[in-house]
PDB file of C-alpha atoms in Angstrom:
ATOM      1  CA  GLN E   1       0.000   0.000   0.000  1.00 90.00           C
ATOM      2  CA  VAL E   2       1.418   3.358  -1.035  1.00 92.00           C
ATOM      3  CA  ARG E   3       1.483   6.066   1.619  1.00 96.00           C
ATOM      4  CA  LEU E   4       2.736   9.650   1.674  1.00 96.00           C
ATOM      5  CA  VAL E   5       3.238  10.989   5.192  1.00 96.00           C
ATOM      6  CA  GLU E   6       3.901  14.679   5.796  1.00 97.00           C
ATOM      7  CA  SER E   7       5.516  16.225   8.853  1.00 96.00           C
ATOM      8  CA  GLY E   8       6.952  19.561   9.953  1.00 97.00           C
ATOM      9  CA  GLY E   9       3.904  21.781   9.973  1.00 96.00           C
ATOM     10  CA  GLY E  10       3.117  24.124  12.835  1.00 97.00           C
ATOM     11  CA  LEU E  11       2.658  27.711  13.971  1.00 98.00           C
ATOM     12  CA  VAL E  12       5.231  30.358  13.045  1.00 98.00           C
ATOM     13  CA  GLN E  13       5.372  34.141  13.042  1.00 98.00           C
ATOM     14  CA  ALA E  14       5.429  36.103   9.822  1.00 98.00           C
ATOM     15  CA  GLY E  15       8.952  36.242   8.431  1.00 98.00           C
ATOM     16  CA  GLY E  16       9.846  32.903   9.965  1.00 98.00           C
ATOM     17  CA  SER E  17      10.691  29.562   8.410  1.00 98.00           C
ATOM     18  CA  LEU E  18       9.422  25.990   8.427  1.00 98.00           C
ATOM     19  CA  ARG E  19      10.584  22.821   6.711  1.00 98.00           C
ATOM     20  CA  LEU E  20       8.049  20.241   5.618  1.00 98.00           C
ATOM     21  CA  SER E  21       8.968  16.643   4.887  1.00 98.00           C
ATOM     22  CA  CYS E  22       7.051  13.948   3.047  1.00 97.00           C
ATOM     23  CA  THR E  23       8.188  10.348   3.175  1.00 96.00           C
ATOM     24  CA  ALA E  24       6.730   7.854   0.754  1.00 94.00           C
ATOM     25  CA  SER E  25       6.380   4.132   1.306  1.00 94.00           C
ATOM     26  CA  GLY E  26       4.976   1.185  -0.582  1.00 93.00           C
ATOM     27  CA  ARG E  27       7.027   1.708  -3.753  1.00 89.00           C
ATOM     28  CA  THR E  28      10.026   3.677  -4.990  1.00 85.00           C
ATOM     29  CA  PHE E  29       9.390   7.157  -6.361  1.00 87.00           C
ATOM     30  CA  GLY E  30      12.726   7.897  -8.004  1.00 83.00           C
ATOM     31  CA  ASN E  31      11.144   8.426 -11.428  1.00 87.00           C
ATOM     32  CA  TYR E  32       7.995  10.146 -10.112  1.00 91.00           C
ATOM     33  CA  ALA E  33       7.276  13.832  -9.887  1.00 93.00           C
ATOM     34  CA  MET E  34       6.864  14.762  -6.238  1.00 94.00           C
ATOM     35  CA  GLY E  35       5.928  18.006  -4.602  1.00 96.00           C
ATOM     36  CA  TRP E  36       3.388  20.075  -2.734  1.00 98.00           C
ATOM     37  CA  PHE E  37      -0.076  21.611  -2.898  1.00 98.00           C
ATOM     38  CA  ARG E  38      -1.853  23.720  -0.290  1.00 98.00           C
ATOM     39  CA  GLN E  39      -5.427  24.560   0.591  1.00 98.00           C
ATOM     40  CA  ALA E  40      -6.422  27.593   2.635  1.00 97.00           C
ATOM     41  CA  PRO E  41      -9.813  27.796   4.375  1.00 93.00           C
ATOM     42  CA  GLY E  42     -12.558  28.519   1.881  1.00 95.00           C
ATOM     43  CA  LYS E  43     -10.223  28.221  -1.100  1.00 97.00           C
ATOM     44  CA  GLU E  44      -9.424  25.574  -3.675  1.00 96.00           C
ATOM     45  CA  ARG E  45      -6.351  23.427  -3.414  1.00 97.00           C
ATOM     46  CA  GLU E  46      -3.480  25.059  -5.304  1.00 97.00           C
ATOM     47  CA  PHE E  47      -0.146  23.893  -6.661  1.00 98.00           C
ATOM     48  CA  VAL E  48       2.939  25.049  -4.749  1.00 98.00           C
ATOM     49  CA  ALA E  49       6.062  23.252  -5.999  1.00 97.00           C
ATOM     50  CA  GLU E  50       7.383  20.093  -7.615  1.00 96.00           C
ATOM     51  CA  ARG E  51      10.587  18.236  -8.462  1.00 93.00           C
ATOM     52  CA  ARG E  52      10.147  15.805 -11.370  1.00 88.00           C
ATOM     53  CA  TRP E  53      13.244  13.779 -10.476  1.00 73.00           C
ATOM     54  CA  SER E  54      16.266  14.308  -8.329  1.00 60.00           C
ATOM     55  CA  GLY E  55      18.290  15.882 -11.153  1.00 67.00           C
ATOM     56  CA  GLY E  56      15.523  18.005 -12.618  1.00 73.00           C
ATOM     57  CA  SER E  57      14.875  21.676 -12.006  1.00 86.00           C
ATOM     58  CA  PRO E  58      12.163  22.536  -9.502  1.00 92.00           C
ATOM     59  CA  TYR E  59       8.998  24.321 -10.567  1.00 95.00           C
ATOM     60  CA  TYR E  60       7.157  26.797  -8.323  1.00 97.00           C
ATOM     61  CA  SER E  61       3.978  28.779  -8.262  1.00 97.00           C
ATOM     62  CA  ASP E  62       4.496  32.524  -8.589  1.00 97.00           C
ATOM     63  CA  SER E  63       3.202  33.078  -5.061  1.00 97.00           C
ATOM     64  CA  VAL E  64       6.098  31.165  -3.463  1.00 98.00           C
ATOM     65  CA  LYS E  65       8.928  31.615  -5.973  1.00 97.00           C
ATOM     66  CA  GLY E  66      12.036  33.002  -4.285  1.00 97.00           C
ATOM     67  CA  ARG E  67      10.814  32.053  -0.797  1.00 98.00           C
ATOM     68  CA  PHE E  68      10.215  28.288  -0.949  1.00 98.00           C
ATOM     69  CA  THR E  69      12.628  25.546  -2.013  1.00 97.00           C
ATOM     70  CA  CYS E  70      11.541  22.053  -3.000  1.00 96.00           C
ATOM     71  CA  SER E  71      14.147  19.304  -2.805  1.00 93.00           C
ATOM     72  CA  ARG E  72      14.161  15.558  -2.627  1.00 91.00           C
ATOM     73  CA  ASP E  73      16.237  12.622  -1.454  1.00 91.00           C
ATOM     74  CA  ASN E  74      15.403   9.586  -3.558  1.00 88.00           C
ATOM     75  CA  ALA E  75      17.428   7.291  -1.316  1.00 89.00           C
ATOM     76  CA  LYS E  76      15.016   8.180   1.482  1.00 92.00           C
ATOM     77  CA  ASN E  77      11.928   8.400  -0.752  1.00 91.00           C
ATOM     78  CA  THR E  78      11.444  11.865   0.722  1.00 94.00           C
ATOM     79  CA  VAL E  79      10.565  15.297  -0.646  1.00 95.00           C
ATOM     80  CA  TYR E  80      11.067  18.507   1.323  1.00 97.00           C
ATOM     81  CA  LEU E  81       9.660  22.014   1.247  1.00 98.00           C
ATOM     82  CA  GLN E  82      11.805  24.676   2.874  1.00 98.00           C
ATOM     83  CA  MET E  83       9.607  27.705   3.475  1.00 98.00           C
ATOM     84  CA  ASN E  84      11.274  31.026   4.268  1.00 98.00           C
ATOM     85  CA  SER E  85       9.936  34.557   4.706  1.00 98.00           C
ATOM     86  CA  LEU E  86       6.534  33.138   5.541  1.00 98.00           C
ATOM     87  CA  LYS E  87       3.485  35.353   5.240  1.00 98.00           C
ATOM     88  CA  PRO E  88       0.039  35.066   6.849  1.00 97.00           C
ATOM     89  CA  GLU E  89      -1.361  34.257   3.390  1.00 97.00           C
ATOM     90  CA  ASP E  90       0.780  31.096   3.381  1.00 98.00           C
ATOM     91  CA  THR E  91      -1.497  29.694   6.088  1.00 98.00           C
ATOM     92  CA  ALA E  92      -3.001  26.474   4.731  1.00 98.00           C
ATOM     93  CA  VAL E  93      -3.016  22.720   4.915  1.00 98.00           C
ATOM     94  CA  TYR E  94      -0.050  21.536   2.869  1.00 98.00           C
ATOM     95  CA  TYR E  95      -0.372  18.277   0.948  1.00 98.00           C
ATOM     96  CA  CYS E  96       2.349  16.091  -0.461  1.00 98.00           C
ATOM     97  CA  ALA E  97       1.667  14.730  -3.947  1.00 97.00           C
ATOM     98  CA  ALA E  98       3.258  12.257  -6.360  1.00 95.00           C
ATOM     99  CA  ASP E  99       2.561  11.335  -9.967  1.00 94.00           C
ATOM    100  CA  PRO E 100       4.459   9.426 -12.669  1.00 90.00           C
ATOM    101  CA  ILE E 101       4.531  12.487 -14.944  1.00 88.00           C
ATOM    102  CA  SER E 102       3.823  15.792 -13.189  1.00 90.00           C
ATOM    103  CA  ILE E 103       1.717  17.152 -10.359  1.00 93.00           C
ATOM    104  CA  ALA E 104       1.588  20.783 -11.478  1.00 92.00           C
ATOM    105  CA  GLY E 105      -1.584  20.328 -13.529  1.00 90.00           C
ATOM    106  CA  GLY E 106      -3.449  18.829 -10.603  1.00 88.00           C
ATOM    107  CA  LYS E 107      -3.583  15.295 -11.953  1.00 91.00           C
ATOM    108  CA  VAL E 108      -2.053  13.428  -9.035  1.00 96.00           C
ATOM    109  CA  GLN E 109      -1.834   9.718  -8.441  1.00 95.00           C
ATOM    110  CA  TYR E 110      -0.969   9.811  -4.737  1.00 96.00           C
ATOM    111  CA  TRP E 111      -1.816  12.317  -2.002  1.00 97.00           C
ATOM    112  CA  GLY E 112      -0.656  12.683   1.567  1.00 97.00           C
ATOM    113  CA  GLN E 113      -3.040  13.418   4.421  1.00 97.00           C
ATOM    114  CA  GLY E 114      -1.884  17.019   4.855  1.00 97.00           C
ATOM    115  CA  THR E 115      -0.103  19.052   7.514  1.00 98.00           C
ATOM    116  CA  GLN E 116      -1.275  22.404   8.893  1.00 98.00           C
ATOM    117  CA  VAL E 117       0.897  25.490   8.525  1.00 98.00           C
ATOM    118  CA  THR E 118      -0.252  28.612  10.345  1.00 98.00           C
ATOM    119  CA  VAL E 119       1.556  31.930   9.981  1.00 98.00           C
ATOM    120  CA  SER E 120       0.652  34.619  12.509  1.00 98.00           C
ATOM    121  CA  SER E 121       0.975  38.319  11.756  1.00 94.00           C
TER     122      SER E 121
END
């Protein structure tokens, strides 16, 4: 059974940093695109970042570009999201996602259960 388990969420003040982790199990994801979505209260789930494979360039939404960094460690089946200069509008549930091709278009094969990130002003 494939599982994606996120960790690292929490409460942080504006301008602070958090690092999310997502560890996959049940298969290897070395040739999968992996990354992150988020969903704020009352809003639709939106794409945040992805890495298509360990050697590929990351891809970010405009709202997080320059502040967030998505990386992965295929040996650990883990993808990370380093979030710096956090803003209150970054408050959301953050979901890990994996797909054989790409997650950016919203077509995702596997989802994590989500981890809450709250940024106070």
